[in-house]
Coordinates of C-alpha atoms in Angstrom, one line a residue:
M20 CA -92.2 54.4 98.7
S21 CA -94.5 51.2 100.7
S22 CA -92.3 51.3 104.5
S23 CA -92.0 47.1 103.5
V24 CA -91.3 46.0 99.7
Q25 CA -90.4 43.0 97.8
V26 CA -87.7 43.6 95.9
V27 CA -87.7 40.9 92.5
W28 CA -84.5 41.6 91.1
F29 CA -84.6 41.0 86.9
K30 CA -81.4 39.5 85.0
R31 CA -82.5 37.4 82.2
D32 CA -85.4 36.9 82.8
L33 CA -87.2 40.2 81.5
R34 CA -91.1 39.6 80.5
I35 CA -94.4 38.9 83.5
Q36 CA -95.3 36.2 82.1
D37 CA -95.3 32.8 83.3
H38 CA -92.2 34.8 85.9
E39 CA -92.6 33.1 89.5
P40 CA -90.3 35.0 91.0
L41 CA -93.0 38.1 90.4
K42 CA -95.7 36.5 92.1
R43 CA -94.4 35.2 94.0
A44 CA -93.2 38.2 95.2
A45 CA -96.7 39.8 95.0
L46 CA -97.9 37.0 97.1
R47 CA -96.7 39.2 100.2
G48 CA -97.0 43.0 99.3
H49 CA -95.6 45.8 97.4
V50 CA -93.4 44.2 94.7
L51 CA -90.5 46.9 93.6
P52 CA -89.4 45.4 90.1
L53 CA -85.1 46.2 90.0
Y54 CA -83.2 46.1 86.9
V55 CA -79.4 47.0 88.0
V56 CA -77.5 47.8 84.6
E57 CA -74.0 47.0 85.6
P58 CA -71.2 48.5 84.2
A59 CA -68.5 45.8 85.3
L60 CA -70.2 42.8 83.6
W61 CA -71.4 44.9 80.4
N62 CA -66.9 45.7 80.3
Q63 CA -65.8 42.0 80.5
S64 CA -64.2 40.3 77.8
D65 CA -67.2 38.4 76.7
F66 CA -70.1 41.5 76.5
S67 CA -70.4 43.5 74.1
A68 CA -72.0 46.7 73.1
R69 CA -74.2 45.0 70.4
Q70 CA -75.8 42.7 72.9
Y71 CA -76.4 45.9 75.1
A72 CA -78.7 47.3 72.1
F73 CA -80.5 44.0 72.0
L74 CA -81.1 44.9 76.3
Q75 CA -82.1 48.7 75.8
E76 CA -85.0 47.2 73.6
C77 CA -86.5 44.7 75.9
L78 CA -85.9 47.6 78.6
E79 CA -88.1 49.6 76.7
G80 CA -90.9 47.4 76.6
F81 CA -90.8 45.1 79.5
R82 CA -91.0 48.7 81.4
E83 CA -93.9 49.5 79.2
D84 CA -95.2 45.4 80.0
L85 CA -94.7 46.1 83.9
A86 CA -96.7 49.4 84.5
L87 CA -99.7 48.4 82.7
Q88 CA -100.1 45.8 86.4
G89 CA -99.0 49.6 87.9
Q90 CA -96.0 49.6 88.8
P91 CA -92.9 50.0 86.4
L92 CA -89.9 49.0 86.2
I93 CA -86.9 50.6 88.4
V94 CA -83.2 50.6 86.8
R95 CA -80.9 51.3 88.8
V96 CA -76.5 51.6 87.5
G97 CA -73.9 50.2 89.5
A98 CA -72.7 47.0 91.4
V99 CA -75.9 45.4 93.1
T100 CA -75.8 45.3 96.3
D101 CA -74.3 49.3 96.1
V102 CA -77.7 49.4 94.6
L103 CA -79.2 47.6 97.0
T104 CA -78.2 49.2 100.3
R105 CA -79.4 52.2 98.7
L106 CA -82.9 51.2 98.3
S107 CA -82.7 49.5 102.1
Q108 CA -82.9 53.3 103.0
Q109 CA -85.4 54.2 101.3
A110 CA -87.3 51.2 101.9
S111 CA -87.5 47.8 104.6
I112 CA -87.1 45.1 102.0
A113 CA -88.8 42.0 103.2
G114 CA -87.4 39.7 100.6
L115 CA -85.6 39.2 97.5
W116 CA -86.3 37.7 94.7
S117 CA -84.6 36.5 91.5
H118 CA -84.5 33.1 88.5
E119 CA -81.9 31.1 89.0
E120 CA -79.3 32.1 86.4
T121 CA -76.4 29.5 84.4
G122 CA -74.3 32.9 83.8
N123 CA -70.0 33.6 83.2
D124 CA -68.6 33.4 85.7
W125 CA -68.5 36.8 86.5
T126 CA -72.1 36.4 87.6
Y127 CA -71.1 33.3 89.2
Q128 CA -69.1 35.3 92.1
R129 CA -71.4 38.1 92.1
D130 CA -74.9 36.4 92.7
K131 CA -72.6 34.6 95.9
Q132 CA -71.5 39.0 97.2
V133 CA -75.5 38.9 96.6
A134 CA -75.8 36.2 99.3
D135 CA -73.3 37.2 101.6
W136 CA -75.1 40.6 102.0
C137 CA -78.4 39.3 102.1
R138 CA -76.5 37.1 104.4
R139 CA -75.6 39.6 106.8
N140 CA -78.7 42.0 106.1
G141 CA -80.6 39.7 106.9
I142 CA -83.3 39.1 104.4
V143 CA -84.8 35.5 102.6
W144 CA -83.4 35.6 98.3
T145 CA -86.0 32.6 96.9
E146 CA -84.7 31.8 93.5
C147 CA -86.6 30.1 91.3
R148 CA -86.5 27.5 88.2
Q149 CA -86.4 28.8 85.0
T150 CA -85.0 26.2 82.5
G151 CA -84.6 22.6 82.2
V152 CA -81.3 23.2 83.8
I153 CA -81.3 21.7 86.8
R154 CA -78.6 22.9 90.1
R155 CA -76.5 20.2 93.0
L156 CA -77.7 18.1 90.1
K157 CA -76.3 13.7 90.8
S158 CA -76.8 12.3 88.5
R159 CA -78.1 12.6 84.7
D160 CA -79.9 10.0 84.6
G161 CA -83.8 10.7 83.6
W162 CA -82.6 14.0 83.1
A163 CA -85.2 14.6 79.5
N164 CA -88.1 13.2 81.9
R165 CA -87.5 16.4 84.3
W166 CA -87.1 18.8 81.7
D167 CA -90.6 17.7 79.7
T168 CA -92.0 17.7 83.4
F169 CA -90.7 20.8 84.1
M170 CA -92.1 22.1 80.8
A171 CA -96.2 21.2 81.6
I172 CA -95.9 22.9 84.1
E173 CA -99.3 25.6 83.6
P174 CA -97.5 28.8 83.2
I175 CA -97.5 31.3 85.9
E176 CA -100.0 33.8 86.5
T177 CA -98.8 37.6 85.2
P178 CA -100.1 39.8 89.2
C179 CA -101.4 42.6 89.3
L180 CA -99.0 45.1 91.5
K181 CA -99.3 47.9 93.6
P182 CA -98.3 51.4 92.9
L183 CA -95.4 52.7 94.6
S184 CA -95.1 56.0 95.3
A185 CA -91.5 58.2 95.9
I186 CA -89.8 56.6 93.6
D187 CA -87.9 57.6 90.5
P188 CA -87.6 55.0 88.0
G189 CA -84.3 56.0 87.4
H190 CA -83.2 55.4 83.2
V191 CA -81.5 53.1 80.9
P192 CA -77.9 54.5 80.4
A193 CA -76.4 54.5 77.2
A194 CA -73.5 51.8 76.3
S195 CA -71.1 54.8 76.2
E196 CA -72.3 55.5 79.5
I197 CA -71.2 52.6 81.0
G198 CA -68.0 52.3 78.9
L199 CA -68.7 50.1 75.8
A200 CA -66.8 50.7 72.5
P201 CA -69.2 51.3 69.5
D202 CA -70.4 48.3 67.7
P203 CA -72.5 48.9 65.1
C204 CA -74.6 45.2 64.3
K205 CA -76.9 46.9 61.3
G206 CA -78.4 43.3 60.3
R207 CA -78.7 42.6 64.9
Q208 CA -82.5 41.3 65.2
I209 CA -84.5 43.7 67.6
G210 CA -85.0 43.1 71.5
G211 CA -88.6 43.0 73.1
R212 CA -91.6 41.0 74.0
K213 CA -93.7 41.9 70.7
A214 CA -91.1 41.1 68.4
S215 CA -89.9 37.3 70.1
L216 CA -93.8 36.8 69.9
D217 CA -94.1 37.5 66.6
T218 CA -90.5 36.0 65.2
L219 CA -92.1 32.3 67.4
E220 CA -95.6 32.4 65.3
S221 CA -94.0 33.5 62.1
F222 CA -91.1 30.4 62.4
F223 CA -94.5 28.5 63.7
F224 CA -96.9 29.5 60.4
K225 CA -94.1 30.7 57.6
R226 CA -90.9 30.4 57.6
G227 CA -90.1 27.2 59.6
K228 CA -91.4 24.4 57.3
P229 CA -88.2 23.6 55.6
Y230 CA -86.1 24.0 58.9
R231 CA -84.9 19.9 59.2
A232 CA -83.1 20.3 56.1
A233 CA -82.2 24.7 55.5
M234 CA -81.1 24.7 59.2
A235 CA -77.4 23.9 57.6
T236 CA -77.0 26.0 55.3
P237 CA -76.5 30.0 55.6
V238 CA -78.4 30.4 52.5
K239 CA -81.0 29.2 53.9
A240 CA -81.0 29.3 57.8
F241 CA -81.3 33.3 58.1
D242 CA -85.2 32.8 57.4
A243 CA -86.0 29.2 58.4
C244 CA -84.2 28.6 61.9
S245 CA -87.0 30.0 64.4
R246 CA -84.1 33.4 65.9
I247 CA -85.8 32.7 69.0
S248 CA -82.2 32.2 71.1
P249 CA -82.0 35.8 71.4
H250 CA -84.9 36.9 73.0
L251 CA -84.3 33.0 75.5
A252 CA -81.5 34.5 76.4
F253 CA -82.8 37.7 77.5
G254 CA -85.7 35.6 78.7
T255 CA -88.2 37.7 77.1
L256 CA -89.6 34.4 76.3
S257 CA -89.6 31.3 78.8
M258 CA -88.4 28.1 77.6
R259 CA -91.0 27.0 79.1
E260 CA -93.6 29.4 76.8
V261 CA -91.9 27.9 74.1
A262 CA -92.0 24.1 74.4
Q263 CA -96.0 24.7 75.7
A264 CA -96.3 27.1 72.0
T265 CA -93.8 23.7 69.9
W266 CA -96.2 20.8 70.8
E267 CA -99.5 22.7 70.7
R268 CA -98.4 23.1 67.1
Q269 CA -97.7 19.4 66.7
R270 CA -101.1 19.0 68.1
D271 CA -102.4 21.1 65.8
L272 CA -101.2 20.2 62.6
K273 CA -102.4 16.1 63.7
H274 CA -105.9 17.6 63.2
S275 CA -105.0 19.8 60.1
N276 CA -104.5 19.6 56.3
E277 CA -102.5 22.3 55.8
P278 CA -100.4 22.5 52.7
G279 CA -96.2 20.9 53.6
K280 CA -97.7 18.5 57.1
S281 CA -95.1 16.1 56.9
K282 CA -92.3 18.7 56.8
W283 CA -94.2 20.7 59.4
H284 CA -94.0 17.2 61.0
G285 CA -90.6 16.9 60.8
A286 CA -89.6 20.7 61.5
M287 CA -91.7 20.9 64.6
R288 CA -89.9 17.7 65.7
S289 CA -86.6 18.7 65.3
F290 CA -87.2 22.1 67.0
S291 CA -88.2 20.5 70.1
G292 CA -85.8 18.7 70.9
R293 CA -82.9 21.3 69.9
L294 CA -85.0 22.9 73.0
H295 CA -84.1 19.9 74.9
W296 CA -80.4 20.4 73.8
H297 CA -80.0 24.3 74.6
C298 CA -81.0 23.2 78.5
H299 CA -78.8 20.1 78.0
F300 CA -75.7 22.2 77.1
M301 CA -76.4 24.6 79.4
Q302 CA -75.9 22.4 82.1
K303 CA -73.4 20.7 81.5
L304 CA -71.6 25.2 83.2
E305 CA -73.6 24.3 85.7
D306 CA -72.2 21.7 86.7
E307 CA -68.7 22.0 85.9
P308 CA -68.1 26.1 85.9
R309 CA -64.3 26.1 85.2
L310 CA -65.3 25.2 81.9
E311 CA -65.2 28.6 80.8
F312 CA -61.3 28.7 81.8
D313 CA -60.4 25.5 81.4
N314 CA -60.2 22.1 79.2
L315 CA -62.8 20.1 80.3
H316 CA -59.8 16.9 79.7
R317 CA -56.8 17.9 81.5
A318 CA -55.7 15.9 78.9
Y319 CA -55.6 18.4 76.6
D320 CA -53.5 20.9 78.9
G321 CA -50.2 22.2 76.2
L322 CA -52.1 20.6 73.4
R323 CA -51.7 24.4 71.8
S324 CA -50.5 27.3 73.2
R325 CA -52.3 29.6 75.3
E326 CA -51.0 32.4 73.7
P327 CA -52.0 32.1 70.3
D328 CA -50.6 33.9 66.6
E329 CA -52.3 37.0 66.9
T330 CA -51.6 36.5 62.8
R331 CA -54.4 34.3 62.7
L332 CA -56.0 35.3 64.7
R333 CA -56.5 38.6 63.4
A334 CA -57.6 37.0 60.1
W335 CA -59.6 34.9 61.4
Q336 CA -61.2 37.6 62.8
N337 CA -61.8 39.3 59.9
G338 CA -63.1 37.6 57.6
E339 CA -59.7 37.2 55.9
T340 CA -58.2 33.9 55.9
G341 CA -58.3 33.6 52.1
L342 CA -60.6 30.4 53.2
P343 CA -64.0 32.4 51.0
F344 CA -66.8 30.2 53.1
V345 CA -65.3 30.7 56.7
D346 CA -64.4 34.2 55.6
A347 CA -68.4 34.6 54.3
C348 CA -69.8 33.7 57.6
M349 CA -67.5 35.7 59.9
R350 CA -68.5 38.5 58.0
A351 CA -72.2 37.5 58.0
L352 CA -71.6 37.8 61.4
Q353 CA -70.2 40.6 62.4
H354 CA -73.3 42.3 60.3
T355 CA -76.1 40.1 61.6
G356 CA -74.7 39.1 65.6
W357 CA -76.6 35.4 64.6
M358 CA -75.4 32.2 62.8
N359 CA -76.7 28.4 62.4
F360 CA -75.2 26.0 64.6
R361 CA -73.2 24.5 61.7
M362 CA -71.3 27.3 60.8
R363 CA -70.8 28.1 64.1
A364 CA -69.0 25.3 65.1
M365 CA -67.2 25.3 61.8
L366 CA -65.8 29.1 62.7
M367 CA -64.2 27.8 65.9
A368 CA -63.5 24.3 64.3
V369 CA -60.9 26.3 61.9
A370 CA -59.7 27.9 64.3
S371 CA -58.6 25.4 66.6
Y372 CA -58.0 23.1 63.7
H373 CA -56.2 24.7 60.9
L374 CA -55.6 27.6 62.7
W375 CA -54.4 25.7 65.8
L376 CA -55.5 28.0 68.3
D377 CA -56.6 27.5 71.5
W378 CA -59.9 28.3 72.4
R379 CA -60.3 30.9 75.1
A380 CA -59.4 34.2 72.6
P381 CA -61.8 32.6 69.6
G382 CA -64.5 32.0 71.7
L383 CA -64.6 35.2 73.3
H384 CA -64.7 36.8 69.5
L385 CA -67.1 34.8 68.9
A386 CA -69.4 35.4 72.6
R387 CA -69.2 39.0 71.8
L388 CA -70.6 38.6 68.3
F389 CA -73.4 36.7 68.9
T390 CA -76.4 38.7 69.7
D391 CA -77.7 35.6 71.6
Y392 CA -74.7 34.8 73.6
E393 CA -75.0 31.9 76.6
P394 CA -72.4 31.3 78.5
G395 CA -73.9 27.7 79.4
I396 CA -74.0 26.7 76.0
H397 CA -71.3 28.5 74.6
W398 CA -68.7 26.9 76.2
P399 CA -69.2 23.4 76.2
Q400 CA -69.6 23.9 72.7
V401 CA -66.6 26.1 72.0
Q402 CA -64.8 23.0 73.9
M403 CA -67.0 20.5 71.7
Q404 CA -65.8 22.3 67.8
S405 CA -62.2 22.4 69.4
G406 CA -61.8 18.9 70.8
T407 CA -60.9 18.8 74.1
T408 CA -63.9 17.7 75.9
G409 CA -62.8 13.8 75.5
I410 CA -66.0 12.4 75.5
N411 CA -67.4 14.1 71.9
T412 CA -66.1 13.1 68.3
I413 CA -63.3 15.5 66.9
R414 CA -64.9 17.1 63.6
I415 CA -62.4 18.7 61.4
Y416 CA -64.7 19.9 59.5
N417 CA -63.3 21.2 55.5
P418 CA -63.8 24.2 54.9
V419 CA -63.9 24.1 51.6
K420 CA -66.2 21.0 51.7
Q421 CA -68.6 22.5 53.4
G422 CA -69.1 25.5 51.5
Q423 CA -69.4 23.2 48.1
D424 CA -72.3 21.7 50.0
Q425 CA -74.2 24.5 51.5
D426 CA -73.7 27.3 49.3
P427 CA -73.8 25.3 45.6
D428 CA -73.9 28.1 43.3
G429 CA -71.9 30.2 45.8
D430 CA -74.4 32.8 46.0
F431 CA -73.6 33.4 50.3
V432 CA -70.0 33.7 49.6
R433 CA -70.1 36.0 46.8
R434 CA -72.9 38.7 49.2
W435 CA -70.6 38.6 51.8
V436 CA -66.8 38.5 49.8
P437 CA -67.3 40.6 47.6
E438 CA -63.8 40.9 46.2
L439 CA -64.0 37.7 44.6
T440 CA -66.8 39.1 42.1
S441 CA -64.8 38.5 39.4
I442 CA -63.3 35.4 39.9
D443 CA -65.1 32.0 37.8
P444 CA -68.6 31.5 39.9
N445 CA -66.8 27.3 39.4
F446 CA -63.6 28.5 41.6
V447 CA -65.4 30.7 44.1
H448 CA -64.5 28.2 46.9
E449 CA -60.8 28.1 45.6
P450 CA -60.3 30.8 43.5
W451 CA -56.4 29.8 44.0
K452 CA -57.5 27.7 41.0
A453 CA -59.2 30.3 39.4
D454 CA -57.2 31.2 35.7
N455 CA -57.2 34.8 37.4
A456 CA -56.3 34.2 41.1
S457 CA -53.7 36.4 39.9
Q458 CA -54.8 39.8 39.6
V459 CA -57.9 38.7 43.2
L460 CA -55.5 37.1 45.8
G461 CA -53.2 38.4 47.4
K462 CA -54.2 42.1 46.1
T463 CA -58.8 42.5 46.5
Y464 CA -58.3 39.4 48.5
P465 CA -55.1 37.5 50.5
F466 CA -53.7 34.3 49.6
P467 CA -55.0 31.7 52.5
V468 CA -53.5 31.8 56.4
V469 CA -53.0 28.2 56.0
D470 CA -52.6 25.0 53.2
H471 CA -56.0 23.6 54.7
L472 CA -56.1 20.2 53.8
S473 CA -52.1 19.5 55.5
A474 CA -53.4 21.4 58.1
A475 CA -56.3 19.3 58.5
K476 CA -53.7 16.7 58.6
E477 CA -51.4 18.2 60.8
A478 CA -54.5 19.0 63.9
R479 CA -56.3 15.1 63.7
E480 CA -52.2 13.5 64.8
K481 CA -52.6 16.1 67.9
V482 CA -55.6 15.3 68.9
W483 CA -55.8 11.5 68.1
A484 CA -52.5 11.0 69.4
V485 CA -53.6 12.5 72.8
R486 CA -56.2 10.2 73.0
K487 CA -54.6 6.8 72.9
G488 CA -53.7 5.2 76.7
H489 CA -55.9 4.0 79.3
A490 CA -55.3 7.1 81.6
F491 CA -57.3 9.0 78.9
R492 CA -60.5 6.6 78.4
G493 CA -61.0 6.9 82.3
K494 CA -60.9 10.2 82.7
A495 CA -63.2 10.5 79.2
A496 CA -65.9 8.0 81.0
D497 CA -65.8 10.0 84.0
I498 CA -66.6 13.3 81.8
Q499 CA -69.6 12.0 79.5
S500 CA -71.2 9.7 83.4
K501 CA -71.2 13.7 84.4
H502 CA -72.2 15.1 81.0
G503 CA -73.0 13.3 79.2
S504 CA -76.0 12.3 76.8
R505 CA -77.4 9.1 77.3
R506 CA -77.6 8.5 73.6
S507 CA -74.8 9.0 72.8
G508 CA -74.0 5.4 73.1
I509 CA -70.4 5.5 74.9
P510 CA -70.3 3.7 78.1
M511 CA -69.9 5.6 81.8
R512 CA -67.5 4.6 84.2
G513 CA -68.8 1.1 85.5
Q514 CA -71.7 0.3 83.1
S515 CA -72.0 -2.7 80.8
A516 CA -72.3 -2.3 77.3
S517 CA -75.1 -4.5 77.7
R518 CA -77.1 -2.2 80.6
L519 CA -76.9 0.0 78.1
N520 CA -78.1 -0.9 75.2
A521 CA -81.4 -2.1 77.2
R522 CA -81.5 2.1 77.9
R523 CA -80.8 4.0 74.8
K524 CA -84.0 1.2 74.1
D525 CA -86.3 2.6 76.6
P526 CA -87.9 6.4 75.4
R527 CA -88.1 7.0 78.3
Q528 CA -83.9 7.0 79.9
S529 CA -83.1 8.7 76.9
D530 CA -82.9 12.8 75.7
L531 CA -84.6 13.7 72.8
F532 CA -81.1 15.2 71.6
G533 CA -77.8 13.8 69.6
E534 CA -74.8 16.6 70.6
D535 CA -74.4 16.6 66.8
T536 CA -77.1 19.3 65.9

């Protein structure tokens, strides 16, 4: 190996395209491209073997791409500081390079340990921005403009690498080798750069036309949504690549005569807004890491028991609540590792309101099921759907009405809850009303664990009771100033209504998305 190397530490940025740390390191000498499989990370309660299987596929193609540039990926297993120590005994580490990461608390603490190791060993660690998230952000004002400016920068050119000799590339361990329990997910998306590009292209030119309307219903969303979220989470695509490809598609549509042009316009406009939405929520966790553990508005502390009702929790986790549309969504998620946003929100809301479960245990369960688990989006959303942020509208989804609206023919329910096959299709969302309910409920399919209407009423009264009082509103204004969308219409601390309205009329000062997507 070269006597001096620049170590590029890849985390959730598994690509050679638009990769600033890789480019900058290559300008300074020999590059050692490093990925560290961290068993302690993968055994955290929010990670799972289905996510690791996606990672393995990403690493396989990524290693080949790096090899074509001159130097294959080096894979090591263990704690990052231990790996760096061993590498420093083989060659002098002239610098450490990586992208900034907004991950869970474990990765935050890990990064602090790496920073300390670098200081003790006299090594400069350079972290580069990867998304619209801004570290040490002082104010949300103008955030959307800064997002647009960053995404408009020309993508970073892929460098050629000088080969390193006499270094074992290492192997990617199996899930069982790092202590992960089996987690079959037969309908899971495939990882890797090629899959990400194919997925994005098919969305832009084949699947995406009905996106705007179809994103709400799981009957259509699996095909009509972009499905690039796991690729963004693992970094096989950069957000800048996706943003610029979206803008290019929008420009091309202006001059095209393809059928359904107006629907395509609407789809791309909505999709562009959700790219902002992606980073908007990640910024919340970046600015307030305690969101992973504590209620954002502390007035909700003690509202629900931290110890969940295990019977209700298991029923919800297993898709056996007796609420057909809820159970169908959970079972589909178990099988595919993905679910559309509205149904994710409904699953979390039912757990929080109807089943009255504290958000932490349901949030961890969903995190493990999502192949596209992104901590910066997940935990703010979990709290938003549980009503503990203090600034978002309380949305208590009616699980029966959601089924009737989003799956009017019952096709989705019958696919994922086959126990209801014999129930009259007119009652598939309320099987307890069917003439033959006694032949099914309590035998092949459970009775509802709660009366959803009375449970919702009770939850609404409890949550809104917390919101009364001047002290609550004052803290909510502080939270809005720090975390809220500038289009939300909620006045911030010290901001007059006239000033807020003036800001909302100026498109340069507004985010391009709403919080209810």
